[in-house]
PDB file of C-alpha atoms in Angstrom:
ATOM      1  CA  UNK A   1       0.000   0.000   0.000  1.00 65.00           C
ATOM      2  CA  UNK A   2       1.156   3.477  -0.951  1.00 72.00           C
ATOM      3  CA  UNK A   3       0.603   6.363   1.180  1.00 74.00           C
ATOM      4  CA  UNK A   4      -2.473   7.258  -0.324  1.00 72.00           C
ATOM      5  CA  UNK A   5      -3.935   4.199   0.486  1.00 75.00           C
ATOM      6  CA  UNK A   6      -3.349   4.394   3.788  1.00 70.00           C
ATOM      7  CA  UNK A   7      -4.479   8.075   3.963  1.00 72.00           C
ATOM      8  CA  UNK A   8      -7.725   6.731   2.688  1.00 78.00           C
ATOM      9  CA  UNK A   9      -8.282   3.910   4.770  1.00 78.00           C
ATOM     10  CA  UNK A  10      -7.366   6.216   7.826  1.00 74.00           C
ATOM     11  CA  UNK A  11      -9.703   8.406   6.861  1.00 79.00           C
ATOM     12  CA  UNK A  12     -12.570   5.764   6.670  1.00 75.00           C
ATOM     13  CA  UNK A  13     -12.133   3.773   9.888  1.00 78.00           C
ATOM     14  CA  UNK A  14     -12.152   7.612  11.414  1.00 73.00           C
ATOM     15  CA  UNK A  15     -15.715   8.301   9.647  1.00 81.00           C
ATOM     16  CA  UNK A  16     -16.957   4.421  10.850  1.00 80.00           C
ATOM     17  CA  UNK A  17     -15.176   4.728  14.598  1.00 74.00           C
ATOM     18  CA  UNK A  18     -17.469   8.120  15.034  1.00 76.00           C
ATOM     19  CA  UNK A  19     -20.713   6.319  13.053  1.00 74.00           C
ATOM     20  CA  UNK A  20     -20.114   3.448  15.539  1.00 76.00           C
ATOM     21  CA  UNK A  21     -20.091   5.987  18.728  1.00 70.00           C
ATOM     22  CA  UNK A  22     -22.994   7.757  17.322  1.00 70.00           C
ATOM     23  CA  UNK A  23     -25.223   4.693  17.243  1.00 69.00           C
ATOM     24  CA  UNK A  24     -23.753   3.590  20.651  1.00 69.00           C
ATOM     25  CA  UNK A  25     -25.212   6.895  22.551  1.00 67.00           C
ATOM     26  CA  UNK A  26     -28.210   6.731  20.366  1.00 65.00           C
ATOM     27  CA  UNK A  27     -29.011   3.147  21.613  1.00 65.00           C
ATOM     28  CA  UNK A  28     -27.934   4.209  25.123  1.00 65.00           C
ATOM     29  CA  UNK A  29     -30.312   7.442  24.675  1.00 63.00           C
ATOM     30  CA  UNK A  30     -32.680   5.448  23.762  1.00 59.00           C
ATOM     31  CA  UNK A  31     -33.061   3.042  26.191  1.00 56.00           C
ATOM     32  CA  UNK A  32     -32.758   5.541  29.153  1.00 52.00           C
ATOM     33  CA  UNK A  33     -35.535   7.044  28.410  1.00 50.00           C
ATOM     34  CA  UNK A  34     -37.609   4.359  27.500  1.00 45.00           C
ATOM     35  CA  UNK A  35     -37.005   3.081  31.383  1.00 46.00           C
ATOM     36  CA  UNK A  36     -37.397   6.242  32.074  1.00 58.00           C
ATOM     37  CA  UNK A  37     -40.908   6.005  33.085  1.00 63.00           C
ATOM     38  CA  UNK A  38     -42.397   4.099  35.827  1.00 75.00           C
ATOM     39  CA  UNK A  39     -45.448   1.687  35.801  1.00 80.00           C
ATOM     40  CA  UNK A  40     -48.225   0.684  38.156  1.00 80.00           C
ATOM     41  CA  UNK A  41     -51.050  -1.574  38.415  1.00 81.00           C
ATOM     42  CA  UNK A  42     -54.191  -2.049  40.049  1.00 82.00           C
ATOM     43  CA  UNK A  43     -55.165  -5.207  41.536  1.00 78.00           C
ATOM     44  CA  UNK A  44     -57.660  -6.493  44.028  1.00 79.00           C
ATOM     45  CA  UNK A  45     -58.018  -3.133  45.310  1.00 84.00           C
ATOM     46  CA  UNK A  46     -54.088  -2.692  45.621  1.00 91.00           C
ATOM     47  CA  UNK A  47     -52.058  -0.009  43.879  1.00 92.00           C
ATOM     48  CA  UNK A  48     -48.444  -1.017  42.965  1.00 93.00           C
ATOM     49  CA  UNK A  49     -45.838   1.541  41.275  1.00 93.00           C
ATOM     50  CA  UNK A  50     -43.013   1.393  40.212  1.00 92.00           C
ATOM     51  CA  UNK A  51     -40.813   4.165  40.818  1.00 92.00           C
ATOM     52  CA  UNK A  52     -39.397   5.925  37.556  1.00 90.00           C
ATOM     53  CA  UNK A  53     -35.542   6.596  36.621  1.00 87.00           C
ATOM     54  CA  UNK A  54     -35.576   9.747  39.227  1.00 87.00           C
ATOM     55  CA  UNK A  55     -37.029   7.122  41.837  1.00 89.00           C
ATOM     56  CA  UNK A  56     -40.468   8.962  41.588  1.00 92.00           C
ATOM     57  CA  UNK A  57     -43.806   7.437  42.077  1.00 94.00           C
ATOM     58  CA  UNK A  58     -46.493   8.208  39.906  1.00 94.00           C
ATOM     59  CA  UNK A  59     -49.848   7.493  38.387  1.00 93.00           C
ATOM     60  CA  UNK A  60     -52.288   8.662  36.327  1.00 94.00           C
ATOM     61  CA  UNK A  61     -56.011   9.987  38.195  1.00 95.00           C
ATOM     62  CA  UNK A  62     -58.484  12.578  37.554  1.00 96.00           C
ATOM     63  CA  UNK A  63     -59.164  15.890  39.139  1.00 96.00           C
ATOM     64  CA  UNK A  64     -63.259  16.386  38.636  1.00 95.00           C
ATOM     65  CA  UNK A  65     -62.906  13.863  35.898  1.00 94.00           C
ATOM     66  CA  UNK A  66     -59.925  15.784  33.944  1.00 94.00           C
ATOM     67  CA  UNK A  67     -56.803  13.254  33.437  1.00 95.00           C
ATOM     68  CA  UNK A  68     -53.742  14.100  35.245  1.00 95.00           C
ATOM     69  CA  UNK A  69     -50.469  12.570  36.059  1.00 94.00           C
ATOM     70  CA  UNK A  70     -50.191  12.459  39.738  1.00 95.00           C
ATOM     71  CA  UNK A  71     -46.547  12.727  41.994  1.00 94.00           C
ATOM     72  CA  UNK A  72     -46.760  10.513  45.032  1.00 94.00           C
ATOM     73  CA  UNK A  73     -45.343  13.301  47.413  1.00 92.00           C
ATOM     74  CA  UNK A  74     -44.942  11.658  50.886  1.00 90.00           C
ATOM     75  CA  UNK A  75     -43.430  15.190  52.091  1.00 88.00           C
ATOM     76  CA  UNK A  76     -46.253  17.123  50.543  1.00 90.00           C
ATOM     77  CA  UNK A  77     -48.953  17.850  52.930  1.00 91.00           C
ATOM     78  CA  UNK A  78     -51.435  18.600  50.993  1.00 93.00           C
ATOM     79  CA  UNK A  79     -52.533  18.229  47.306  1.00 96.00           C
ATOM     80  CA  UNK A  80     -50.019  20.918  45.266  1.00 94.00           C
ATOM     81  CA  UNK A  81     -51.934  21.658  41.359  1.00 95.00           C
ATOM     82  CA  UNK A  82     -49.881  24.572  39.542  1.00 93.00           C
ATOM     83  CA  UNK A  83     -51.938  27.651  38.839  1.00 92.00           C
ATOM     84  CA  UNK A  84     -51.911  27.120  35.029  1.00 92.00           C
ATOM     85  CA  UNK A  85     -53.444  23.240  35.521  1.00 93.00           C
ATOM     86  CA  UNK A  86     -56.361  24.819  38.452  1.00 94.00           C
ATOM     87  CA  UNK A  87     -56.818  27.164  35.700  1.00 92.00           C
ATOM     88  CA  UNK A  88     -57.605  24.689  33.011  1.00 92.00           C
ATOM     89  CA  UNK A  89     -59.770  22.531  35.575  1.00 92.00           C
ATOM     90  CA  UNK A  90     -61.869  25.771  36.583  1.00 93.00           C
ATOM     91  CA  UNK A  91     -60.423  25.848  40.260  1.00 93.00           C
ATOM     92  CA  UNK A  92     -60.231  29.388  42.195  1.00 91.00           C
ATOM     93  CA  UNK A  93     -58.190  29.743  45.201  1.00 90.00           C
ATOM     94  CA  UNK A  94     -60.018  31.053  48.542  1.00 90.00           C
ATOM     95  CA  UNK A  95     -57.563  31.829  50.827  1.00 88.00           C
ATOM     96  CA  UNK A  96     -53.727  33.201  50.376  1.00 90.00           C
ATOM     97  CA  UNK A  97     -51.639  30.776  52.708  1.00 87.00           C
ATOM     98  CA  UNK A  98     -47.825  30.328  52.641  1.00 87.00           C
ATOM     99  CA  UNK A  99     -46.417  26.848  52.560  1.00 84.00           C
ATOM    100  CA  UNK A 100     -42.568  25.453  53.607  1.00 80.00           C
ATOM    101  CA  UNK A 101     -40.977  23.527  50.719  1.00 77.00           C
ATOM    102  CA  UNK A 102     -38.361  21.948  50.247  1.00 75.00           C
ATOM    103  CA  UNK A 103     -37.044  24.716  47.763  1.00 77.00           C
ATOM    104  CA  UNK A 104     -37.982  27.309  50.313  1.00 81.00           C
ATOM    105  CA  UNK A 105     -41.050  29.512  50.954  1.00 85.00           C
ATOM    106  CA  UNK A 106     -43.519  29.356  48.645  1.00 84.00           C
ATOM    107  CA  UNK A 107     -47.446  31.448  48.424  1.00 88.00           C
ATOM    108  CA  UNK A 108     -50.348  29.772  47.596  1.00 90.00           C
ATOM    109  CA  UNK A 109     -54.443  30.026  47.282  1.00 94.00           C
ATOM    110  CA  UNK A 110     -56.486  26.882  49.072  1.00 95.00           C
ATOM    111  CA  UNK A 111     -59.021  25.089  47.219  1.00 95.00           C
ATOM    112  CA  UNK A 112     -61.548  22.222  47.091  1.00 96.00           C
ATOM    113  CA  UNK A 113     -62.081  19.306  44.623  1.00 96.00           C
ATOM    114  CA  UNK A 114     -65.368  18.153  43.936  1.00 96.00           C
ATOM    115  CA  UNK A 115     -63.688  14.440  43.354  1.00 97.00           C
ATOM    116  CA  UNK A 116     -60.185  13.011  42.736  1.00 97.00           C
ATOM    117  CA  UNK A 117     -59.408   9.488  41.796  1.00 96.00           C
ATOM    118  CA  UNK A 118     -56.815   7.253  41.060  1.00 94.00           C
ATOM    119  CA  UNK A 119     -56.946   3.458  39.915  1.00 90.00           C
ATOM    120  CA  UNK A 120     -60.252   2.219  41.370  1.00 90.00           C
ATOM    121  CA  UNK A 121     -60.168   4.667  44.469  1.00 94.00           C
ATOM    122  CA  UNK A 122     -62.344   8.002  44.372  1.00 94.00           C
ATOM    123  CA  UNK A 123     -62.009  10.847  47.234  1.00 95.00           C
ATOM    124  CA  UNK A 124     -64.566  14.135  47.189  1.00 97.00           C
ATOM    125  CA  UNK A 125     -64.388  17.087  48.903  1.00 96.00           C
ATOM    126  CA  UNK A 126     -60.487  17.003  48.837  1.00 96.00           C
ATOM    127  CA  UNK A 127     -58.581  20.172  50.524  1.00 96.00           C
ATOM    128  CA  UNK A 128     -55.872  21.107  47.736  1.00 96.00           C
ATOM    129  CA  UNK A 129     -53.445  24.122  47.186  1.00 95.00           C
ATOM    130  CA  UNK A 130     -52.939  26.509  44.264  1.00 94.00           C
ATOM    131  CA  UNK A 131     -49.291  27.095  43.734  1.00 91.00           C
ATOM    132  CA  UNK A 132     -47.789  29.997  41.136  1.00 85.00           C
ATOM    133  CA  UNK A 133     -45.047  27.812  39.081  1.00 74.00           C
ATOM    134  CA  UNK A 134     -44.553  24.402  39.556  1.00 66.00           C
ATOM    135  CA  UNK A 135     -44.426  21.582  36.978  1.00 67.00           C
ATOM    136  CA  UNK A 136     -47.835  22.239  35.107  1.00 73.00           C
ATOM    137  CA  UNK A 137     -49.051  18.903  33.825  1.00 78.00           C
ATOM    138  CA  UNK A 138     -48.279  17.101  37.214  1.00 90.00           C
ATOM    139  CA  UNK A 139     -50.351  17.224  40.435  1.00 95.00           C
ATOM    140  CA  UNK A 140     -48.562  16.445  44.036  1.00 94.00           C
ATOM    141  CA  UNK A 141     -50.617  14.254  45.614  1.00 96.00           C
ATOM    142  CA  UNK A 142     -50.034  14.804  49.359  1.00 94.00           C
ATOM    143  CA  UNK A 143     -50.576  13.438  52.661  1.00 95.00           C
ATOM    144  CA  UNK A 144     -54.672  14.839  53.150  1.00 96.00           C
ATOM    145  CA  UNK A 145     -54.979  12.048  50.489  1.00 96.00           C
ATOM    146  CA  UNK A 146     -52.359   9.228  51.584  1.00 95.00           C
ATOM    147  CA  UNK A 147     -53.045   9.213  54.766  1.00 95.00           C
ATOM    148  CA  UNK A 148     -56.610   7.597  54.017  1.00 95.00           C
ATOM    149  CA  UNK A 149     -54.560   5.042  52.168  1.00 95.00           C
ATOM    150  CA  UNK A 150     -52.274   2.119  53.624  1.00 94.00           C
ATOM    151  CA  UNK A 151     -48.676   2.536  52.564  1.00 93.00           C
ATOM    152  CA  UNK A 152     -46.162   0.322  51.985  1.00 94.00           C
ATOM    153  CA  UNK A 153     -42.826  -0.587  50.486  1.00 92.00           C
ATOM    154  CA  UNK A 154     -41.363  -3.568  48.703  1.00 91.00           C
ATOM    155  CA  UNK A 155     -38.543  -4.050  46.396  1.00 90.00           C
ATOM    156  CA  UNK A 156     -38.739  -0.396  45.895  1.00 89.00           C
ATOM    157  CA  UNK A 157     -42.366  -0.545  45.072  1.00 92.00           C
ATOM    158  CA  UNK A 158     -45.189   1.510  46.603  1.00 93.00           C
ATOM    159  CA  UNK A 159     -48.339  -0.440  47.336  1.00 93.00           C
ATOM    160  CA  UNK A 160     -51.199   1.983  47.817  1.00 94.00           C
ATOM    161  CA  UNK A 161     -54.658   0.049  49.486  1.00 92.00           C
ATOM    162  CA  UNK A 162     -57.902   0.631  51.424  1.00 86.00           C
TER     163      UNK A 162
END
């Protein structure tokens, strides 16, 4: 082979060593986010999720029979709905409170839901809190809802039941 040659070939395991990395972090892209999102199921009155890639719990529900993704929130006292979402779902805040967080304090309006539900279980007359901000398609479902609930833990599971 003559210099040329080798130029060449040089140049085309360079181009095939990049189209090979390329496809790698595509792939590995990929499949991150495709596990990415955690599951649940509802059986025999239980509720079992499966926490996603951030170790978060969620589910889908309804809020006066409009779909929303709910955040288990453990930490959250009460139900947390950003203003834009309450604004969507016809909610009005009554009174101005101010709520700890764990990103400091934060201002907020209460308000009542007619109904919430989640798998087969369906709360009304639920205490919730307007807050300015705050992821808008995702609802923080807090303790004034859990606590009716049984809670527990396995294999990094939440089981939610009656």
């Amino acid at each position: 082979m003559n210099n040329k040659q080798y130029a060449q070939t040089g140049r085309l395991m360079f181009i095939i060593a990049w189209l090979m990395l390329f496809v790698l972090l595509f792939v590995f892209f990929y499949s991150y986010n495709e596990s990415e999102q955690g599951s649940y199921q509802v059986e025999h009155g239980t509720i079992t999720i499966t926490p996603d890639a951030e170790g978060h719990y969620r589910i889908d529900g309804y809020i006066n029979d409009y779909p929303v993704k709910f955040l288990v929130d453990t930490g959250a006292s009460l139900v947390a709905i950003s203003q834009n979402l309450a604004a969507q779902l016809g909610l009005q805040g009554r009174y101005v409170i101010r709520l700890q967080t764990a990103g400091g304090e934060v201002t907020g309006s209460l308000t009542r839901l007619q109904k919430l539900s989640f798998g087969r279980f369906t709360l009304n007359n639920i205490k919730a809190v307007i807050i300015a901000g705050g992821k808008e398609d995702e609802v923080l479902l807090g303790m004034n809802v859990l606590s009716q609930f049984n809670l527990s833990q396995q294999d990094k599971r939440l089981m939610i039941k009656k």
